[in-house]
Coordinates of C-alpha atoms in Angstrom, one line a residue:
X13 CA 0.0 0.0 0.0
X14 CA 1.3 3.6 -1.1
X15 CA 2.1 5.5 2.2
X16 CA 0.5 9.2 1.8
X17 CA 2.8 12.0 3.4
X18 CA 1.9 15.7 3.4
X19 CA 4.3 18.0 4.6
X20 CA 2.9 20.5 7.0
X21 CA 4.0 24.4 8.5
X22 CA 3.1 26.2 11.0
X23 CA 0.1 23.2 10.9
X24 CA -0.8 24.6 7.6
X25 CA -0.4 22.8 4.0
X26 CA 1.4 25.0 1.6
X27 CA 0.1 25.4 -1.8
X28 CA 1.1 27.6 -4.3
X29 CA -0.1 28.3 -7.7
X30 CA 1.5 29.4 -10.9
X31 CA -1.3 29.8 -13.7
X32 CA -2.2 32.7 -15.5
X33 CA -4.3 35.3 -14.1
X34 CA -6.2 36.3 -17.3
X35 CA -9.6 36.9 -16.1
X36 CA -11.1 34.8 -19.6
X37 CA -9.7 32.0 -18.9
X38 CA -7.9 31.2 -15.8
X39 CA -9.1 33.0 -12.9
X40 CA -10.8 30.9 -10.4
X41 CA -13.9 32.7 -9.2
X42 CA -13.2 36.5 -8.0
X43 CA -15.7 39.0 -10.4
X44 CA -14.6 41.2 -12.1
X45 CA -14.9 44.1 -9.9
X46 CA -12.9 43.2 -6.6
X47 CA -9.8 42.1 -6.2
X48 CA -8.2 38.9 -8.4
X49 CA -7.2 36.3 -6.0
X50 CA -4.4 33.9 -6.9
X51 CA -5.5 31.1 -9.3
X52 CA -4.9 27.4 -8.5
X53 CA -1.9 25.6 -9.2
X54 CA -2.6 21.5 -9.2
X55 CA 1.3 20.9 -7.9
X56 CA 1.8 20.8 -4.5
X57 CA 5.0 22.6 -3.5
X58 CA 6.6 23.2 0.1
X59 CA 7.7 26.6 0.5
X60 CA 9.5 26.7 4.0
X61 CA 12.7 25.4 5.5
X62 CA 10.6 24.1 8.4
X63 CA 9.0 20.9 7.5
X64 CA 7.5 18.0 9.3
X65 CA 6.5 15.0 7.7
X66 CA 3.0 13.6 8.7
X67 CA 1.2 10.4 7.7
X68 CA -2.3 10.4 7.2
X69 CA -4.3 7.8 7.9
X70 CA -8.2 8.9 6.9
X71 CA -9.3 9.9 3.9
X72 CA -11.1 13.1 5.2
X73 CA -7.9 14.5 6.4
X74 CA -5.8 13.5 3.0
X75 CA -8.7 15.7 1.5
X76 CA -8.7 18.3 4.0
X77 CA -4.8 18.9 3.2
X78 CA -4.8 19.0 -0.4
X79 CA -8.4 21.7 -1.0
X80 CA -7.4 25.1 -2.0
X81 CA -10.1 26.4 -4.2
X82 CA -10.3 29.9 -3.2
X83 CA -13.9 30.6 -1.3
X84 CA -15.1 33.8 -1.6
X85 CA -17.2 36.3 0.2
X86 CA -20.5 35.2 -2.1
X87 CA -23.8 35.1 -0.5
X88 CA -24.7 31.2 -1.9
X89 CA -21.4 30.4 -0.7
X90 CA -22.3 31.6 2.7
X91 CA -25.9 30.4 3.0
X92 CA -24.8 27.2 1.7
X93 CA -22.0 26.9 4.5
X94 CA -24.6 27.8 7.1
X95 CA -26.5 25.0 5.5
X96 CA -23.8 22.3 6.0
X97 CA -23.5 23.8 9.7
X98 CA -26.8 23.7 10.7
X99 CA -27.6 20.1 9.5
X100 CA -24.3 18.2 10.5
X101 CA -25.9 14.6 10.6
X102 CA -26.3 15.1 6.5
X103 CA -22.2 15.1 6.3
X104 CA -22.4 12.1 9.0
X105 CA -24.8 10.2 6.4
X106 CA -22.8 10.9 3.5
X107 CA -19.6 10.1 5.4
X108 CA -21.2 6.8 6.0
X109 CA -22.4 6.1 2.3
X110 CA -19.0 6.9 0.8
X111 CA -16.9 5.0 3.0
X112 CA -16.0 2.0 0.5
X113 CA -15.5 4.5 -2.4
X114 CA -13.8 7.3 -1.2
X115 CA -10.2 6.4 -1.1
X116 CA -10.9 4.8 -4.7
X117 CA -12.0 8.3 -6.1
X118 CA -9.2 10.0 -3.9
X119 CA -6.7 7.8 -5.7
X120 CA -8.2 8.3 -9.0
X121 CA -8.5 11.6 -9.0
X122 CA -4.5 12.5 -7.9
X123 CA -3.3 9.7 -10.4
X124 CA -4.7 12.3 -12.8
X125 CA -2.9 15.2 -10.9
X126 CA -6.9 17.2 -10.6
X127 CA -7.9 19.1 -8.0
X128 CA -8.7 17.5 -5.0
X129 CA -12.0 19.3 -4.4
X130 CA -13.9 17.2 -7.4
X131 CA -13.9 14.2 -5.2
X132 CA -16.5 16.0 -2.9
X133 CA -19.1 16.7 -6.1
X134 CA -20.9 13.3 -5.4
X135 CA -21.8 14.9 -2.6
X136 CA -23.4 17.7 -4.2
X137 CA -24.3 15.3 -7.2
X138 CA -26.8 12.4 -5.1
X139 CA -25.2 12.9 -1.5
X140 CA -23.1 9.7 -2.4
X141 CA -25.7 7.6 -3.1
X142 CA -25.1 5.6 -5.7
X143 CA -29.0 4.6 -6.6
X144 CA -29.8 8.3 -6.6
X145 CA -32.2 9.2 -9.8
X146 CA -32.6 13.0 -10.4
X147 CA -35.9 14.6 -12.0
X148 CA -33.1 15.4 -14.7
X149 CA -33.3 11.7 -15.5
X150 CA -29.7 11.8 -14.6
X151 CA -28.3 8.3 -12.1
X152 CA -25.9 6.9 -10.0
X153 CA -23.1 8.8 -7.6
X154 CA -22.4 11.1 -10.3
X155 CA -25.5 12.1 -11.8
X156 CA -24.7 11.1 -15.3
X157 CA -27.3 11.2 -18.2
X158 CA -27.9 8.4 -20.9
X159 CA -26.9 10.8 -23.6
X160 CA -23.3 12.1 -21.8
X161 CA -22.9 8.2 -20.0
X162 CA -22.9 6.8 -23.5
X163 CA -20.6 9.6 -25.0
X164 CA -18.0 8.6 -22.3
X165 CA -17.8 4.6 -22.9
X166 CA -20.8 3.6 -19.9
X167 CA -22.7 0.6 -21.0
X168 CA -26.4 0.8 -20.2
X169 CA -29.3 -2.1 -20.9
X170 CA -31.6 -4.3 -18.9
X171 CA -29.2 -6.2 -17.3
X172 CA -26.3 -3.2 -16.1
X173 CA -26.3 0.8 -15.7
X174 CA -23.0 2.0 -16.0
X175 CA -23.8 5.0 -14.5
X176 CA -24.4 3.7 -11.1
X177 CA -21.1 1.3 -11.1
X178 CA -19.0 3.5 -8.8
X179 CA -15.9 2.6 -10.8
X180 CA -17.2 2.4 -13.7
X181 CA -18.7 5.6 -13.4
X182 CA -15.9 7.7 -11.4
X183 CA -13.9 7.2 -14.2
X184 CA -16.0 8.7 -16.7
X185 CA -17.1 11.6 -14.6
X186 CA -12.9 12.2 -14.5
X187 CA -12.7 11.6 -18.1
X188 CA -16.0 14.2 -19.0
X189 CA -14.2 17.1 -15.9
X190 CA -10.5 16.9 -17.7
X191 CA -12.6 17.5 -21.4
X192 CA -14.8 20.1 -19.5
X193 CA -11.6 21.4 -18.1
X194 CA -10.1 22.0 -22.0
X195 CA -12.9 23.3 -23.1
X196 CA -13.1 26.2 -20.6
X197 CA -10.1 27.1 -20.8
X198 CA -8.2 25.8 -18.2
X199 CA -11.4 27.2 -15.3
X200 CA -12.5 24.9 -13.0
X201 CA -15.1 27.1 -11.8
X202 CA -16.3 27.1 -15.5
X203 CA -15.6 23.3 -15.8
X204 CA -18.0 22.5 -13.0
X205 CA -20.6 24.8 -14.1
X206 CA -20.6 23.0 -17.5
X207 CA -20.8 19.2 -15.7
X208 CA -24.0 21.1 -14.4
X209 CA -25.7 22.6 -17.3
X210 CA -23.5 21.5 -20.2
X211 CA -20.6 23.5 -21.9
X212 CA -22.6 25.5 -24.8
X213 CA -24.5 27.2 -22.0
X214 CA -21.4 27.9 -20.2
X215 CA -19.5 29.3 -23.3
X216 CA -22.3 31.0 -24.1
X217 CA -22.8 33.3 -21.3
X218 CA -19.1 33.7 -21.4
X219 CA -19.6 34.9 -25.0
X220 CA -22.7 37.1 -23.9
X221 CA -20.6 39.1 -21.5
X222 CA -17.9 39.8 -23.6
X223 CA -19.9 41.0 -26.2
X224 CA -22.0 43.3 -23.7
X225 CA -18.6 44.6 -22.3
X226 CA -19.4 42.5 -18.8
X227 CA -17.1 40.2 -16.4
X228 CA -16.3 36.8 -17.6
X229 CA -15.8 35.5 -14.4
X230 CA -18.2 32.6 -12.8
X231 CA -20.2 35.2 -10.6
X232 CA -20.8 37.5 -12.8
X233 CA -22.2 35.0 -15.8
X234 CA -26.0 34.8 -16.7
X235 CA -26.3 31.1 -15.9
X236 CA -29.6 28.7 -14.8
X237 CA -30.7 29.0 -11.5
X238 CA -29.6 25.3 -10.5
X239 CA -26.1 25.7 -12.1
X240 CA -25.5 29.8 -10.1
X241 CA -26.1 27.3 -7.0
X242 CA -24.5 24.3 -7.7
X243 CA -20.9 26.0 -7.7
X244 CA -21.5 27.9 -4.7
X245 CA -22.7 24.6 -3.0
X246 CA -19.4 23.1 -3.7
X247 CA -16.8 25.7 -2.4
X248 CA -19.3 25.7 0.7
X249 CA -18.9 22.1 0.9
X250 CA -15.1 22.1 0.7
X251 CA -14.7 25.0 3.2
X252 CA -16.6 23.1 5.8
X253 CA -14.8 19.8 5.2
X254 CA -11.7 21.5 5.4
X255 CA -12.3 23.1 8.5
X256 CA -14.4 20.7 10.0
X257 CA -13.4 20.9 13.9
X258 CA -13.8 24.9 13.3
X259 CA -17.5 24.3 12.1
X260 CA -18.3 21.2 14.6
X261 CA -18.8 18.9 11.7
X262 CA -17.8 15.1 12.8
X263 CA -17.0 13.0 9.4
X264 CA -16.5 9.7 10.6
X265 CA -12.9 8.5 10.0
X266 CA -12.0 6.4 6.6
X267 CA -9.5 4.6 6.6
X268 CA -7.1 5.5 3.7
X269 CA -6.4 2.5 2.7
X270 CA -8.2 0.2 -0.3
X271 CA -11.6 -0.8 0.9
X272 CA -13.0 -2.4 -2.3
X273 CA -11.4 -4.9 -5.1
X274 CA -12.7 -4.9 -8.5
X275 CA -12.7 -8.7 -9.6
X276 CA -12.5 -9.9 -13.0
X277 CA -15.4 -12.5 -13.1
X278 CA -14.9 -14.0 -16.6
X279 CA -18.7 -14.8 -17.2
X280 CA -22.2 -14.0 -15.8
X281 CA -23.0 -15.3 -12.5
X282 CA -26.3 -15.0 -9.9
X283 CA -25.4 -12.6 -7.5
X284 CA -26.8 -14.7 -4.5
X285 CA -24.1 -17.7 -5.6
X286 CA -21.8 -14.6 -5.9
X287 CA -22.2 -13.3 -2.4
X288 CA -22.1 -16.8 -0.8
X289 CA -18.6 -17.3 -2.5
X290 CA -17.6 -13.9 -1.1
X291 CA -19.3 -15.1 2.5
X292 CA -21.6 -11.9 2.4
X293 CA -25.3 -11.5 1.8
X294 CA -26.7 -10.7 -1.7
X295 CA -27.7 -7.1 0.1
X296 CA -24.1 -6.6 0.9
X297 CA -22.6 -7.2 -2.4
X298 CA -25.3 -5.4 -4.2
X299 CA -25.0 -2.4 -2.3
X300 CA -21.4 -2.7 -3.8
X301 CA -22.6 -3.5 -7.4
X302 CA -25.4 -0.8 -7.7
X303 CA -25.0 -1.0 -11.3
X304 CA -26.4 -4.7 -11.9
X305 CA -30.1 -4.1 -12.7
X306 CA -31.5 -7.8 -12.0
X307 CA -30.5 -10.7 -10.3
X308 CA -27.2 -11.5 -11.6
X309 CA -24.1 -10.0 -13.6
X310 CA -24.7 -9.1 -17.9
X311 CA -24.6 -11.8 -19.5
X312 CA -22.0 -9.6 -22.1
X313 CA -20.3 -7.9 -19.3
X314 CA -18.8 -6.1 -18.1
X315 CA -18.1 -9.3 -15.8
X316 CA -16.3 -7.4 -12.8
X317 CA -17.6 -7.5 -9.2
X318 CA -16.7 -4.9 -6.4
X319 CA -16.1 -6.5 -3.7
X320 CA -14.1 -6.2 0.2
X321 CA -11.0 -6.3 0.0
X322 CA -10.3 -8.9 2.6
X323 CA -13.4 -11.0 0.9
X324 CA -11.8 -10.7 -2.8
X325 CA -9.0 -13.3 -2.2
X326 CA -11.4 -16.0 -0.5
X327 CA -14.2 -14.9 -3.5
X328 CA -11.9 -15.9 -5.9
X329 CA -10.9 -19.1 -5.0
X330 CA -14.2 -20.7 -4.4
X331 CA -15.2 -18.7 -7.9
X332 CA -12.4 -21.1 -9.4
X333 CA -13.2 -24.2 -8.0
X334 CA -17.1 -23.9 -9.6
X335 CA -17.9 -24.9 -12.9
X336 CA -18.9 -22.1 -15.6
X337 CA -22.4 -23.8 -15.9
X338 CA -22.9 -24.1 -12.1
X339 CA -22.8 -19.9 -11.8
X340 CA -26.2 -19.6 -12.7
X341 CA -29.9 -21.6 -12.4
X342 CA -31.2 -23.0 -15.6
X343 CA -34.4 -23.6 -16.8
X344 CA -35.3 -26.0 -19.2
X345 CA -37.7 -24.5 -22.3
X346 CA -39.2 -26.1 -24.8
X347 CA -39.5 -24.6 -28.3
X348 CA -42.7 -23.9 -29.6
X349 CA -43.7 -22.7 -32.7
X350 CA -43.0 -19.1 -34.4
X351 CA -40.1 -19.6 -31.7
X352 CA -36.8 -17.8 -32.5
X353 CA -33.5 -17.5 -30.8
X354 CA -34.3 -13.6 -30.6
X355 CA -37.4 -13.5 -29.6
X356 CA -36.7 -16.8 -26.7
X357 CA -33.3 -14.4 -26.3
X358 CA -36.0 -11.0 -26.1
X359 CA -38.2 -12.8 -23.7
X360 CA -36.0 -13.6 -20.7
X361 CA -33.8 -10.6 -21.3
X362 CA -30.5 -12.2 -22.6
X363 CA -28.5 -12.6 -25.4
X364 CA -29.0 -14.9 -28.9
X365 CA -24.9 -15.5 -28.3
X366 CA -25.3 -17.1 -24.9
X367 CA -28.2 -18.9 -25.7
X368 CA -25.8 -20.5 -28.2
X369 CA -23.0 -20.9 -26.3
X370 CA -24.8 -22.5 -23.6
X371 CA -26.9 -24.7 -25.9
X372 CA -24.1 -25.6 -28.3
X373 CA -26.1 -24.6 -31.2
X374 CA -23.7 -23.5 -34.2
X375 CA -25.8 -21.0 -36.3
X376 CA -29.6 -20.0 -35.5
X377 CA -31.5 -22.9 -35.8
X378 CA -33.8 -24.6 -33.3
X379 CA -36.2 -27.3 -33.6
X380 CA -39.6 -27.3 -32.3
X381 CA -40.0 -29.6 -29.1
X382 CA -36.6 -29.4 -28.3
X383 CA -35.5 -27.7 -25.1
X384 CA -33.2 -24.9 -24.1
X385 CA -30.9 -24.1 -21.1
X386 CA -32.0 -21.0 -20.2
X387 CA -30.8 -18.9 -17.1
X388 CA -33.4 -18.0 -14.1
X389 CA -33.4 -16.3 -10.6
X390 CA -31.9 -18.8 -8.2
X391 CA -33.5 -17.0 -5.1
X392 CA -37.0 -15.6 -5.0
X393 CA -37.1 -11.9 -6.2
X394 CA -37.3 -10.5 -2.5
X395 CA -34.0 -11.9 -1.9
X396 CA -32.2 -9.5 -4.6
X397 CA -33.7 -6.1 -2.6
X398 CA -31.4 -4.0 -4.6
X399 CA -32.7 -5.3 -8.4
X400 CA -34.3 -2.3 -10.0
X401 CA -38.0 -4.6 -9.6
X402 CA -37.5 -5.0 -5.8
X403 CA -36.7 -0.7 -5.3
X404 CA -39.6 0.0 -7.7
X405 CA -41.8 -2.3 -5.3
X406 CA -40.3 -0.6 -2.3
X407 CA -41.1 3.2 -3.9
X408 CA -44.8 2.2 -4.7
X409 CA -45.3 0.6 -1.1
X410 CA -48.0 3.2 1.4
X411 CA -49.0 5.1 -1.7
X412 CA -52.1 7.3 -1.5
X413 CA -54.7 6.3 -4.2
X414 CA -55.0 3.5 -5.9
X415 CA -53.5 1.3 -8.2
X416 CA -53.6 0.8 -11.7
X417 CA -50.8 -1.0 -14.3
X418 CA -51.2 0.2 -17.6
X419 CA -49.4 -1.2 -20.6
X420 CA -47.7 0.8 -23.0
X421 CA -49.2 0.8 -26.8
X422 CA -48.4 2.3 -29.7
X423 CA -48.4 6.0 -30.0
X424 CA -48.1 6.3 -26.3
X425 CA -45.9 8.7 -24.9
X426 CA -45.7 9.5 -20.6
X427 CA -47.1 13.0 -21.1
X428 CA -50.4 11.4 -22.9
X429 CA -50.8 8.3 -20.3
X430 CA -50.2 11.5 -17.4
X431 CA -52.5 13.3 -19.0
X432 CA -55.3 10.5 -19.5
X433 CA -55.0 9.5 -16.0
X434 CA -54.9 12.9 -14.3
X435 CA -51.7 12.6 -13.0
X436 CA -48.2 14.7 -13.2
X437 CA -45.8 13.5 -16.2
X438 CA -43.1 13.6 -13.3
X439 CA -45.2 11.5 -10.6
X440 CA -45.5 8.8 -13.6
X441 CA -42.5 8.7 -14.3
X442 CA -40.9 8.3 -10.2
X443 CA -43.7 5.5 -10.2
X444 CA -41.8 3.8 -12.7
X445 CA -38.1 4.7 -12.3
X446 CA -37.6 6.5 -14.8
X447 CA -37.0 10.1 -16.5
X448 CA -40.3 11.9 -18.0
X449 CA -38.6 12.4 -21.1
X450 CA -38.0 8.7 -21.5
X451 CA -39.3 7.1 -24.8
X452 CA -41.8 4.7 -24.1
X453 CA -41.3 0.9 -25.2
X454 CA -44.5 -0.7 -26.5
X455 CA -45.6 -3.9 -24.3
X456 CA -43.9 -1.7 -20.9
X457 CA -46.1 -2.1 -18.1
X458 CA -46.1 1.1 -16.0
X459 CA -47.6 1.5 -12.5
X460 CA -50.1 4.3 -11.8
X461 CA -51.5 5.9 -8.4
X462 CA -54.6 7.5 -9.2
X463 CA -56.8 9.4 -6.3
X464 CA -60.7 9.1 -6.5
X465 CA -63.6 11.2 -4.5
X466 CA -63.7 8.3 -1.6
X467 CA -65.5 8.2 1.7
X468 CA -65.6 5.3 4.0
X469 CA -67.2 3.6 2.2
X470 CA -65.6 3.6 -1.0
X471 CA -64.5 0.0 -1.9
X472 CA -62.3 -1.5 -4.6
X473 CA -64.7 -4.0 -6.9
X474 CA -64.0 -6.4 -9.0
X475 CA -66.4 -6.7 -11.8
X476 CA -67.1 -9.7 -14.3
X477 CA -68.2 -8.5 -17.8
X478 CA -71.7 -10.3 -18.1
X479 CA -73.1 -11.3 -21.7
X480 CA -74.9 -7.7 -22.7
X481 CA -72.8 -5.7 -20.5
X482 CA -71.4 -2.0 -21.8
X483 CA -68.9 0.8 -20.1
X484 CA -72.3 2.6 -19.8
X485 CA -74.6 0.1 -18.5
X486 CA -71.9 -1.0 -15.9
X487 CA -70.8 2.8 -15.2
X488 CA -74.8 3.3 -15.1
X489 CA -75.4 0.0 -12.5
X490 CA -72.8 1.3 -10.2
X491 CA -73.0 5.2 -10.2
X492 CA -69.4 5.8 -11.7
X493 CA -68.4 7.8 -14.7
X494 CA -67.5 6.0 -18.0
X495 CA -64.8 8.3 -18.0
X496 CA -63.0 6.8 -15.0
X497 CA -64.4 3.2 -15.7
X498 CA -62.0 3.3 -18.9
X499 CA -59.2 5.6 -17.3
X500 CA -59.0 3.1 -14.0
X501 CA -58.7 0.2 -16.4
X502 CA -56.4 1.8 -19.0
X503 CA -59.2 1.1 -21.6
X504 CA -60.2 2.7 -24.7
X505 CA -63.6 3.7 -25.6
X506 CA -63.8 2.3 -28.9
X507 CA -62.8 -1.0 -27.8
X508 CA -65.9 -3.3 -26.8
X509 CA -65.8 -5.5 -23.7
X510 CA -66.0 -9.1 -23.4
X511 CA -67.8 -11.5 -21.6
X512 CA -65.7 -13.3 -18.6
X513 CA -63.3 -9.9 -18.6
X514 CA -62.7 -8.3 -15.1
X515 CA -62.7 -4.8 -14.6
X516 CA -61.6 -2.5 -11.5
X517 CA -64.1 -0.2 -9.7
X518 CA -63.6 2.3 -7.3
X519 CA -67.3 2.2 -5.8
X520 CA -68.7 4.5 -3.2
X521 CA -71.1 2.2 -1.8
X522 CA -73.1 4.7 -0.2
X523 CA -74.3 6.1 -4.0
X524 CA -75.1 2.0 -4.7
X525 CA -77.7 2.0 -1.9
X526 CA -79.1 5.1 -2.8

């Protein structure tokens, strides 16, 4: 392990910096009308005879020594320190969430010689919490997009979000603040500002001042209101973490030192078998791998795990010593006709190649009443509590209303299903786990909580379409509109009923008797 020594004076870390102080490019923050303060220089350089080695051992204090953004005398900044002050256990939360990622990030980010102060943006980004989801439709610890995840190498499907694999992800967040970083113009500030709201807007109000003869600097730029506090937020943030015993702010210790292993895993496996290799519970090792979706790894990768880093040697063993076609539960399925490997592939959400591979079939072809390996959950679906089904259970659990699933058809879209059932576009989509700009998939079943005029009597019926039945004789029978009698059963009123089919009714009971 790489021993970390600062050198400290007069109890103080000595930074100095040597970049330009062209207010266009490289200032850090000061406007335009006060005093420049000294940009930031990324090299760490003693400047006294009078040194005294020290080793740290937490990863709060390694970070502690190396901030030295300047913070300035801004109101956000201010209110946004008072924030952090006033609500200490938030900082004790996060401290808790990021303690098996920290030191990875801390190590990451000083490989690359950056500033020290982008490993506390997850906490501004999801309050380092990787399963975070924004009404942005942006994910994981650092609160990437699809579009921008994609443009920086993060896999996403059914199986695996890249954008909520810590790893994964902290690498690409590095990768998209260096390029944000060039593009600025060597301004952090500016670079963090753009992670916000994206660079055109950035350049652009940089562009807008200059042409209206204004300050170029961060505070004095025209920016959305989210992205004039997000860069406030952070200097506040560092300032308190840096002077944490001034402010009364208790981060619990972290021991600098690797936490986590990432392990090559060769293959898919169920990641119940995974965590009894590892001698952990599936809980555990999820909460390590937020980016597996479902049950188990992608079946075409990436096939890494995170895991302890006194579990990964004993995890790796027992991984050798069992079979390839012992890592998962199969299923045996028999063809039937209009079967295909894609659609069989399509259905339980895997891959034409594996089924292949696994069924040692050379090209395409299958043959009707044959049977397939295919693989299946070993553990009941409450046992994987961090698969994306089991949190979208969790969410919809003690919702007011009541509820309906709808499946998606063509021409749908969220804002016409929102609108149809009377509910927000972004209540629909936080139903559903997902971003109200999403394109809808036909065949998608979507949850919805709708409310309804109830008293205390109001009950939930289950009605069996009768031979003559219509939406107005049954709306008629039970004193409902046909309105809600098609919106509660995600009908459509130019579709006849049948005979035998069940439909939901929200019935006041007291209108029955009447």
């Amino acid at each position: 392990m790489r021993i970390h020594t600062f050198f400290i004076a007069g109890g103080l870390a000595l930074l100095s910096g040597c970049q330009s102080l062209t207010q266009t490019t490289t200032d850090l923050s000061t406007p335009s009308k006060k005093p420049v303060q000294p940009a930031i220089s990324l090299t760490k350089v003693a400047q006294t005879s009078t040194l005294k080695a020290v080793e740290v051992n937490d990863v709060w204090q390694r970070i502690r020594l190396g901030l030295h953004f300047p913070i300035p005398d801004q109101k956000l900044v201010n209110q946004y320190r008072q924030w952090y002050i006033k609500h200490p256990q938030h900082l004790e939360r996060v401290s808790q969430r990021a303690e098996p990622f920290l030191y990875m990030i801390v190590e990451e980010i000083e490989k690359r010689d950056l500033p020290i102060e982008l490993a506390l943006l997850p906490i501004v980004e999801s309050a380092f919490d990787p399963f975070a989801y924004s009404h942005g439709a942006a994910s994981g610890l650092w609160q990437f997009t699809a579009p921008m995840a994609k443009y920086f190498g993060l896999k996403m499907n059914w199986w695996y979000d890249g954008r909520r694999d810590v790893p994964a992800a902290t690498v690409a967040a590095l990768d998209m603040l260096e390029y944000l970083y060039k593009k600025t113009n060597g301004n952090w500030l500016y670079a963090m500002a753009a992670y916000n709201t994206g660079e055109g807007r950035v350049l652009n109000a940089i562009n807008n001042n200059k042409k209206q003869g204004k300050g170029t600097d961060f505070w004095s730029l025209d920016l959305p209101t989210e992205t004039e506090r997000y860069v406030p937020q952070m200097l506040a943030l560092a300032d308190v973490i840096k002077h944490a015993d001034k402010y009364g702010i208790k981060l619990m210790p972290i021991k600098n030192k690797p936490l986590i292993q990432v392990v090559d895993i060769g293959g898919q496996i169920d990641l119940a078998l995974a965590a009894e290799l590892a001698n952990m519970t599936t809980s555990e090792l999820h909460k390590l791998n937020p980016g597996y979706n479902r049950w188990s790894t992608a079946p075409n990768g990436p096939h890494n795990l995170v895991l302890p880093v006194n579990k990964a040697s004993e995890f790796a063993l027992a991984l050798s010593n069992t079979p390839s076609d012992e890592r998962l539960n199969w299923e045996r399925y028999k063809i039937k006709s209009g079967d295909s490997l894609g659609l069989i592939a399509q259905r339980y959400h895997t891959s034409v190649s594996a089924l292949r591979v696994v069924n040692d079939i050379p090209d395409n072809t299958i043959v009707i009443g044959k049977h397939l390996l295919i693989p299946v959950a070993a553990k009941s679906p409450e046992q994987y509590a961090y698969s994306t089904t089991q949190r979208k259970l969790l969410k919809q659990k003690n919702k007011q209303g009541n509820k309906v699933n709808y499946t998606v058809k063509s021409g749908d879209s969220i804002w016409e299903i929102a609108k149809r059932y009377k509910v927000s576009t972004s209540q629909l989509a936080s139903w559903n786990n997902m971003s109200s700009t999403d394109i809808l998939n036909i065949g998608t079943r979507l949850t919805i909580w709708i409310n309804t005029k109830s008293s205390a009597l109001t009950r939930t019926v289950n009605y069996t379409v009768k031979q003559g039945d219509s939406l107005a004789r049954i709306a008629t029978k039970f004193k409902i509109s046909v309105t809600d009698l098609v919106r509660w059963n995600a009908l459509e009123k130019s579709k006849y009923i049948q005979p035998g089919q069940t439909l939901k009714l929200f019935v006041d009971m007291n209108n029955v008797r009447a």
